[in-house]
Short mmCIF file of C-alpha atoms in Angstrom, two decimals:
data_model
loop_
_atom_site.label_atom_id
_atom_site.label_comp_id
_atom_site.label_asym_id
_atom_site.label_seq_id
_atom_site.Cartn_x
_atom_site.Cartn_y
_atom_site.Cartn_z
CA MET A 1 160.15 0.16 31.27
CA GLN A 2 162.09 2.64 29.17
CA PRO A 3 165.84 2.18 28.92
CA THR A 4 167.90 4.60 30.90
CA MET A 5 170.84 6.71 29.70
CA GLU A 6 173.38 4.36 31.29
CA GLU A 7 172.08 1.46 29.23
CA PHE A 8 172.35 3.52 26.03
CA ASP A 9 175.90 4.45 26.95
CA SER A 10 176.82 0.81 27.60
CA GLU A 11 175.34 -0.24 24.25
CA ASP A 12 177.24 2.50 22.41
CA SER A 13 180.48 1.49 24.08
CA GLY A 14 179.86 -2.16 23.10
CA VAL A 15 179.29 -1.19 19.48
CA GLN A 16 182.43 0.94 19.52
CA ASP A 17 184.41 -1.99 20.92
CA VAL A 18 183.12 -4.42 18.24
CA GLY A 19 183.81 -2.06 15.31
CA PRO A 20 187.65 -2.19 15.44
CA GLN A 21 187.56 -5.95 15.83
CA ILE A 22 185.42 -6.30 12.69
CA ASN A 23 187.72 -3.95 10.79
CA GLY A 24 190.76 -5.90 11.91
CA LEU A 25 189.13 -9.18 10.93
CA VAL A 26 188.24 -7.82 7.47
CA VAL A 27 191.79 -6.54 6.98
CA GLN A 28 193.21 -9.90 8.05
CA ILE A 29 190.90 -11.72 5.64
CA LEU A 30 191.93 -9.43 2.78
CA GLU A 31 195.62 -9.88 3.57
CA THR A 32 195.22 -13.66 3.74
CA THR A 33 193.32 -13.66 0.44
CA SER A 34 195.96 -11.53 -1.27
CA VAL A 35 198.76 -13.75 0.02
CA LEU A 36 196.85 -16.84 -1.11
CA LEU A 37 196.30 -15.35 -4.57
CA VAL A 38 199.99 -14.49 -4.86
CA ARG A 39 200.96 -18.03 -3.89
CA ILE A 40 198.46 -19.52 -6.36
CA ARG A 41 199.83 -17.28 -9.09
CA GLN A 42 203.39 -18.32 -8.28
CA LYS A 43 202.44 -21.99 -8.32
CA LEU A 44 200.63 -21.62 -11.65
CA LEU A 45 203.63 -19.81 -13.10
CA GLU A 46 206.00 -22.50 -11.84
CA MET A 47 203.78 -25.25 -13.26
CA ALA A 48 203.56 -23.45 -16.63
CA ILE A 49 207.35 -23.09 -16.75
CA LEU A 50 207.77 -26.76 -15.78
CA ILE A 51 205.35 -27.88 -18.51
CA CYS A 52 207.14 -25.75 -21.09
CA VAL A 53 210.50 -27.17 -20.06
CA ILE A 54 209.16 -30.74 -20.22
CA LEU A 55 207.69 -30.17 -23.69
CA LEU A 56 210.91 -28.56 -24.89
CA VAL A 57 213.01 -31.44 -23.57
CA PHE A 58 210.60 -33.95 -25.14
CA TRP A 59 210.79 -32.31 -28.57
CA VAL A 60 214.58 -32.10 -28.33
CA ALA A 61 214.71 -35.81 -27.41
CA LEU A 62 212.42 -36.65 -30.33
CA PHE A 63 214.54 -34.56 -32.69
CA LEU A 64 217.73 -36.27 -31.52
CA TYR A 65 216.21 -39.73 -32.03
CA GLY A 66 214.93 -38.78 -35.49
CA SER A 67 218.35 -37.40 -36.47
CA PHE A 68 220.04 -40.57 -35.21
CA TYR A 69 217.59 -42.81 -37.05
CA TYR A 70 217.95 -40.86 -40.30
CA SER A 71 221.76 -40.87 -40.18
CA PHE A 72 222.22 -44.42 -38.84
CA MET A 73 219.59 -46.35 -40.79
CA PRO A 74 220.33 -46.86 -44.50
CA THR A 75 217.72 -47.29 -47.18
CA ALA A 76 215.74 -50.39 -46.33
CA ASN A 77 214.42 -51.08 -49.82
CA PHE A 78 214.65 -49.54 -53.23
CA ILE A 79 212.41 -50.35 -56.19
CA THR A 80 212.96 -49.02 -59.67
CA PRO A 81 211.42 -50.00 -63.03
CA VAL A 82 213.61 -51.62 -65.66
CA TYR A 83 213.07 -50.71 -69.29
CA PHE A 84 214.63 -53.10 -71.77
CA TYR A 85 215.61 -52.10 -75.26
CA SER A 86 217.46 -53.76 -78.13
CA ARG A 87 220.79 -52.55 -79.37
CA THR A 88 221.10 -50.97 -82.79
CA ASP A 89 224.90 -50.67 -82.99
CA CYS A 90 225.48 -54.16 -84.37
CA PRO A 91 228.50 -54.45 -86.70
CA SER A 92 226.56 -56.81 -89.02
CA PRO A 93 223.16 -58.52 -89.10
CA GLN A 94 224.83 -61.88 -88.58
CA HIS A 95 225.63 -61.05 -84.94
CA SER A 96 222.48 -62.21 -83.24
CA VAL A 97 223.94 -61.41 -79.79
CA CYS A 98 223.41 -57.73 -80.55
CA TYR A 99 219.66 -58.14 -80.27
CA PHE A 100 219.65 -59.25 -76.64
CA PRO A 101 217.41 -57.03 -74.46
CA VAL A 102 219.47 -54.66 -72.31
CA ALA A 103 218.61 -51.99 -69.71
CA ASN A 104 220.62 -49.32 -67.93
CA VAL A 105 219.31 -48.74 -64.39
CA SER A 106 220.28 -45.84 -62.13
CA LEU A 107 220.90 -46.71 -58.48
CA LEU A 108 220.60 -43.14 -57.18
CA LYS A 109 217.67 -41.90 -55.16
CA ASN A 110 216.19 -38.82 -56.82
CA GLY A 111 219.22 -38.80 -59.07
CA LYS A 112 221.50 -37.47 -56.25
CA HIS A 113 221.77 -39.71 -53.23
CA GLN A 114 223.23 -43.20 -53.27
CA VAL A 115 220.91 -46.03 -52.43
CA MET A 116 223.41 -48.47 -50.94
CA THR A 117 225.53 -47.78 -47.86
CA TYR A 118 229.07 -48.95 -47.39
CA ASP A 119 229.54 -52.25 -45.53
CA GLN A 120 225.81 -53.02 -45.56
CA PRO A 121 224.72 -56.27 -47.26
CA TYR A 122 221.90 -56.01 -49.81
CA GLN A 123 219.77 -58.51 -51.68
CA ILE A 124 219.20 -57.58 -55.34
CA THR A 125 216.47 -59.31 -57.31
CA LEU A 126 214.88 -58.79 -60.72
CA GLU A 127 211.19 -59.41 -61.21
CA LEU A 128 210.00 -60.15 -64.75
CA GLU A 129 206.33 -60.27 -65.74
CA MET A 130 206.15 -62.61 -68.71
CA PRO A 131 203.09 -63.83 -70.62
CA GLU A 132 202.39 -67.56 -70.84
CA SER A 133 202.85 -67.49 -74.58
CA PRO A 134 204.19 -70.42 -76.63
CA ALA A 135 207.34 -68.41 -77.38
CA ASN A 136 208.19 -67.97 -73.71
CA GLN A 137 207.31 -71.58 -72.93
CA GLU A 138 209.72 -72.71 -75.59
CA LEU A 139 212.56 -70.57 -74.18
CA GLY A 140 213.44 -72.87 -71.35
CA MET A 141 216.19 -71.42 -69.16
CA PHE A 142 217.58 -68.03 -70.07
CA PRO A 143 220.48 -66.23 -68.36
CA VAL A 144 220.21 -62.77 -66.80
CA LYS A 145 223.39 -60.73 -66.38
CA MET A 146 223.94 -57.70 -64.16
CA THR A 147 227.01 -55.41 -64.24
CA PRO A 148 227.15 -52.64 -61.56
CA TYR A 149 229.39 -49.65 -62.36
CA SER A 150 230.75 -46.61 -60.52
CA LYS A 151 230.48 -42.93 -61.31
CA ALA A 152 233.71 -43.02 -63.30
CA GLY A 153 232.34 -45.89 -65.43
CA GLN A 154 234.45 -48.58 -63.72
CA ILE A 155 232.91 -52.03 -63.43
CA VAL A 156 232.35 -52.92 -59.78
CA ASP A 157 231.21 -56.53 -60.20
CA VAL A 158 229.57 -58.93 -62.67
CA THR A 159 226.95 -61.58 -61.93
CA ALA A 160 224.71 -63.87 -64.00
CA HIS A 161 221.82 -66.13 -63.02
CA SER A 162 219.33 -68.25 -64.97
CA ALA A 163 215.53 -68.20 -64.85
CA MET A 164 212.56 -69.80 -66.58
CA LEU A 165 208.76 -69.91 -66.56
CA HIS A 166 206.97 -72.27 -64.21
CA TYR A 167 205.71 -75.36 -66.00
CA ARG A 168 201.99 -75.73 -66.58
CA SER A 169 200.46 -78.56 -68.62
CA SER A 170 198.02 -77.91 -71.43
CA LEU A 171 195.15 -79.42 -69.39
CA LEU A 172 195.91 -77.14 -66.43
CA GLN A 173 196.09 -74.16 -68.73
CA ALA A 174 192.70 -75.10 -70.24
CA LEU A 175 191.07 -75.50 -66.82
CA GLY A 176 192.51 -72.22 -65.65
CA THR A 177 191.24 -70.48 -68.74
CA VAL A 178 187.74 -71.84 -68.19
CA VAL A 179 187.64 -70.99 -64.49
CA PHE A 180 189.04 -67.45 -64.82
CA SER A 181 187.29 -66.73 -68.10
CA PRO A 182 184.98 -64.02 -66.59
CA MET A 183 187.98 -62.19 -65.12
CA LEU A 184 190.00 -62.70 -68.26
CA LEU A 185 187.16 -61.34 -70.35
CA THR A 186 186.75 -58.26 -68.16
CA GLY A 187 190.51 -57.62 -68.02
CA ALA A 188 190.76 -58.05 -64.27
CA SER A 189 193.25 -60.88 -64.70
CA GLU A 190 195.84 -61.87 -67.28
CA GLN A 191 197.57 -65.09 -68.24
CA LYS A 192 201.06 -64.18 -67.07
CA GLN A 193 203.68 -65.27 -64.59
CA SER A 194 206.09 -63.33 -62.38
CA VAL A 195 209.60 -64.68 -62.65
CA ILE A 196 211.94 -63.56 -59.83
CA VAL A 197 215.67 -63.74 -60.51
CA GLU A 198 217.99 -63.33 -57.50
CA LEU A 199 221.06 -61.54 -58.82
CA TYR A 200 222.84 -60.91 -55.46
CA SER A 201 222.12 -62.43 -52.09
CA GLU A 202 224.59 -60.22 -50.15
CA PHE A 203 225.98 -57.37 -52.17
CA LYS A 204 228.30 -54.91 -50.36
CA ASP A 205 229.14 -51.63 -51.94
CA ASP A 206 232.77 -50.62 -52.38
CA SER A 207 233.71 -47.40 -50.58
CA TYR A 208 236.39 -46.59 -53.18
CA LYS A 209 234.06 -47.29 -56.11
CA PRO A 210 230.49 -46.60 -54.98
CA THR A 211 227.85 -48.01 -57.26
CA VAL A 212 225.68 -45.49 -59.10
CA GLY A 213 224.09 -47.72 -61.74
CA ALA A 214 223.89 -51.16 -63.32
CA VAL A 215 223.49 -52.72 -66.76
CA ILE A 216 221.08 -55.66 -66.99
CA GLU A 217 221.10 -57.99 -69.97
CA ILE A 218 218.86 -60.95 -70.85
CA HIS A 219 220.60 -63.36 -73.14
CA SER A 220 217.62 -64.51 -75.18
CA GLN A 221 216.50 -63.34 -78.57
CA HIS A 222 212.83 -64.32 -78.48
CA ILE A 223 211.89 -63.50 -74.87
CA GLN A 224 208.68 -61.60 -74.31
CA ILE A 225 208.35 -59.32 -71.26
CA TYR A 226 205.42 -57.28 -70.04
CA SER A 227 207.34 -55.31 -67.40
CA ALA A 228 210.35 -55.61 -65.12
CA HIS A 229 211.35 -54.16 -61.71
CA LEU A 230 214.60 -54.20 -59.79
CA TYR A 231 214.33 -54.70 -56.01
CA ILE A 232 217.10 -53.89 -53.52
CA PHE A 233 216.53 -55.05 -49.92
CA ALA A 234 218.91 -54.44 -47.03
CA HIS A 235 219.79 -57.25 -44.61
CA PHE A 236 219.89 -55.56 -41.20
CA THR A 237 221.66 -57.00 -38.17
CA GLY A 238 222.12 -55.86 -34.59
CA ILE A 239 220.69 -52.46 -33.70
CA ARG A 240 219.57 -51.81 -37.25
CA TYR A 241 217.54 -55.02 -37.19
CA LEU A 242 215.74 -53.87 -34.01
CA LEU A 243 215.19 -50.37 -35.33
CA TYR A 244 213.70 -51.65 -38.58
CA HIS A 245 211.60 -54.57 -37.37
CA PHE A 246 210.45 -53.00 -34.05
CA PRO A 247 210.11 -49.31 -34.89
CA LEU A 248 207.58 -48.31 -32.19
CA ILE A 249 209.38 -49.99 -29.29
CA SER A 250 212.73 -48.69 -30.52
CA ALA A 251 211.35 -45.17 -30.87
CA LEU A 252 209.84 -45.27 -27.38
CA ILE A 253 213.07 -46.52 -25.79
CA GLY A 254 215.21 -44.05 -27.74
CA VAL A 255 213.06 -40.99 -27.00
CA MET A 256 212.72 -41.87 -23.30
CA SER A 257 216.47 -42.43 -23.01
CA ASN A 258 217.19 -39.05 -24.57
CA PHE A 259 214.55 -37.43 -22.37
CA ALA A 260 216.04 -38.95 -19.21
CA PHE A 261 219.56 -37.92 -20.20
CA LEU A 262 218.56 -34.32 -20.98
CA SER A 263 216.50 -34.10 -17.79
CA LEU A 264 219.46 -35.31 -15.76
CA ILE A 265 221.69 -32.66 -17.32
CA ILE A 266 219.12 -29.92 -16.58
CA VAL A 267 218.67 -31.06 -12.96
CA LEU A 268 222.42 -31.19 -12.34
CA SER A 269 222.86 -27.75 -13.88
CA PHE A 270 220.04 -26.35 -11.73
CA LEU A 271 221.53 -27.85 -8.55
CA GLN A 272 224.99 -26.49 -9.39
CA PHE A 273 223.53 -23.04 -10.04
CA ASN A 274 221.72 -23.07 -6.69
CA LEU A 275 224.87 -24.25 -4.91
CA ILE A 276 226.90 -21.44 -6.43
CA SER A 277 224.21 -18.86 -5.62
CA HIS A 278 224.13 -20.07 -1.98
CA ARG A 279 227.90 -20.00 -1.66
CA THR A 280 228.24 -16.45 -2.98
CA PRO A 281 226.06 -14.76 -0.28
CA GLY A 282 227.81 -16.86 2.38
CA LYS A 283 231.20 -15.61 1.25
CA ALA A 284 229.92 -12.04 1.15
CA VAL A 285 228.56 -12.34 4.70
CA LYS A 286 231.83 -13.84 5.91
CA LEU A 287 233.85 -11.04 4.34
CA GLN A 288 231.51 -8.47 5.87
CA GLU A 289 231.89 -10.05 9.31
CA GLU A 290 235.67 -10.03 8.97
CA LYS A 291 235.56 -6.39 7.93
CA ASN A 292 233.32 -5.52 10.88
CA GLU A 293 235.65 -7.31 13.28
CA GLN A 294 238.63 -5.44 11.85
CA ASP A 295 236.75 -2.13 12.17
CA GLY A 296 235.91 -2.99 15.78
CA LEU A 297 239.54 -3.66 16.59
CA ASN A 298 240.51 -0.36 15.00
CA ASP A 299 237.82 1.48 17.01
CA GLN A 300 239.15 -0.09 20.23
CA SER A 301 242.73 0.85 19.43
CA GLU A 302 241.94 4.51 18.62
CA PRO A 303 240.73 5.50 22.15
CA GLN A 304 243.83 3.87 23.66
CA ASP A 305 246.04 5.92 21.35
CA GLU A 306 244.17 9.09 22.27
CA GLU A 307 244.56 8.32 25.99
CA ASN A 308 248.29 7.76 25.53
CA VAL A 309 248.59 11.05 23.66
CA ASP A 310 246.65 12.89 26.37
CA ALA A 311 248.80 11.34 29.07
CA MET A 312 251.93 12.34 27.26
CA GLU A 313 250.65 15.87 26.84
CA CYS A 314 249.55 16.06 30.47
CA ASN A 315 252.91 14.81 31.79
CA SER A 316 254.98 17.00 29.52
CA VAL A 317 256.91 19.94 30.95
CA GLU A 318 256.47 23.54 30.06
CA VAL A 319 257.71 24.42 26.57
CA GLU A 320 260.28 27.02 25.96
CA GLU A 321 259.22 30.60 25.98
CA SER A 322 258.96 32.61 22.83
CA ILE A 323 260.30 35.79 24.45
CA PRO A 324 263.94 36.41 23.63
CA ASP A 325 266.31 37.26 26.49
CA MET A 326 267.07 40.97 26.02
CA GLY A 327 269.29 41.29 29.06
CA VAL A 328 266.91 43.62 30.91
CA GLU A 329 266.19 42.93 34.58
CA GLU A 330 262.61 42.98 35.57
CA SER A 331 261.51 45.07 38.49
CA ASP A 332 259.34 43.85 41.31
CA ASP A 333 256.32 45.54 39.83
CA ASP A 334 256.95 43.95 36.53
CA SER A 335 257.37 40.57 38.14
CA ARG A 336 254.17 41.10 40.06
CA GLU A 337 252.42 42.12 36.87
CA LEU A 338 253.75 39.09 35.12
CA ALA A 339 252.58 36.91 37.94
CA GLU A 340 249.15 38.33 37.66
CA ASP A 341 249.10 37.53 33.96
CA GLU A 342 250.27 33.94 34.34
CA PRO A 343 248.15 31.45 32.32
CA THR A 344 245.70 29.29 34.20
CA CYS A 345 244.90 25.65 33.47
CA GLU A 346 241.40 25.35 32.14
CA ALA A 347 239.33 22.23 31.81
CA GLY A 348 239.56 20.87 28.32
CA ASP A 349 239.65 17.70 26.25
CA GLY A 350 243.32 17.12 26.77
CA GLU A 351 244.35 19.55 24.02
CA MET A 352 247.13 21.98 24.34
CA ILE A 353 245.87 25.41 25.58
CA LEU A 354 247.75 28.47 24.46
CA LYS A 355 247.57 31.63 26.61
CA HIS A 356 249.29 34.88 26.07
CA ARG A 357 250.12 37.60 28.55
CA HIS A 358 251.04 41.23 28.15
CA LEU A 359 254.47 42.34 29.20
CA SER A 360 255.10 45.20 31.53
CA GLN A 361 255.51 48.72 30.35
CA GLY A 362 259.23 48.69 31.00
CA MET A 363 259.77 45.60 29.04
CA LEU A 364 257.66 46.97 26.21
CA LYS A 365 259.57 50.20 26.14
CA SER A 366 262.91 48.46 26.13
CA SER A 367 261.80 46.04 23.46
CA GLN A 368 260.34 48.81 21.34
CA ALA A 369 263.55 50.72 21.64
CA LEU A 370 265.53 47.80 20.48
CA THR A 371 263.30 46.73 17.64
CA GLY A 372 261.81 50.04 16.66
CA THR A 373 258.31 48.65 16.36
CA ILE A 374 255.12 49.72 18.03
CA ASP A 375 252.27 47.67 19.44
CA LYS A 376 254.11 44.39 19.18
CA THR A 377 252.84 41.70 21.45
CA TYR A 378 254.97 38.84 22.75
CA TYR A 379 253.50 35.55 23.72
CA ARG A 380 254.47 32.83 26.07
CA VAL A 381 253.41 29.37 25.14
CA GLY A 382 252.61 26.79 27.81
CA VAL A 383 250.64 23.66 28.58
CA CYS A 384 248.74 22.37 31.53
CA SER A 385 251.02 20.73 34.03
CA SER A 386 248.23 18.50 35.27
CA CYS A 387 245.09 17.19 33.59
#
């Protein structure tokens, strides 16, 4: 069977009904997608700002901890070589003391900054590398003297300690030579000893006379020295001890503490800013409401004033006439003419209505004769007696 025209019409109407629905659905999907993209963009922007703020706060916390560590922690250790020399300013060859080895050591880092900090105890030791020669073995004990001085050349302190080589028998020396002969022959090892002399166990620098150098003397004429080094170690206590001996844990605690403190300050500032921004629109709205209420009261009072004015105008009596009394009696015709020209009360908004009327011919003639003017019109002013 072939479809009829009614069926075609019903199908066309169904297609027409579905078309707007599809268009509306597509528009709704597009709007939802655009809103979702905007929200995703806002969230990504907020997360990027948050990450930047966190990184900035972290670097600031790290910088603060580094600045504190650099300013609070003194030099932990200082090592400098000591070069001995013999004096040549002897008054006479008979003074054998003049030939003692002496060295002048600078106690400044890079020649500018002081090594030792005020009120910090330091251990100062001298390390001497001496060969196991018969001359050194025959020395026995020899004194070592140290004299620190200030920038002005003032002596800060004087100390002296004794040292000597460790004893080794001839048999032990022979066995050691045989055992380490390959290393001795190749130069990898030497027959020497390191003698450590503790000059100060707890040296504290004077704030009025800060130490910038020291003179070291060895009171022995025949001593033989390969090399010498001066060691300065700081004895830390309290927080400095923790910072020096546990650097990683101290750094972690210090940076996290600074980070937490800075984060707290930022959060409190943000909350205060939001509180102020919320209070300001509230005050503005309150002021606007008060202004609107005041305007409403004024609008209510204005109609009442207008009604009072209208009532007063409506209840007022007729104002005085503007026509002067010339002493002329009006005739009956004139009075009739005047009556015909009397003003009438017209409907209005309560305003005063002014009407004028023409005078009679007799009155005009008499007035013209008196005044000598022509075509002068006189007016009578009046108001409505009832509104």
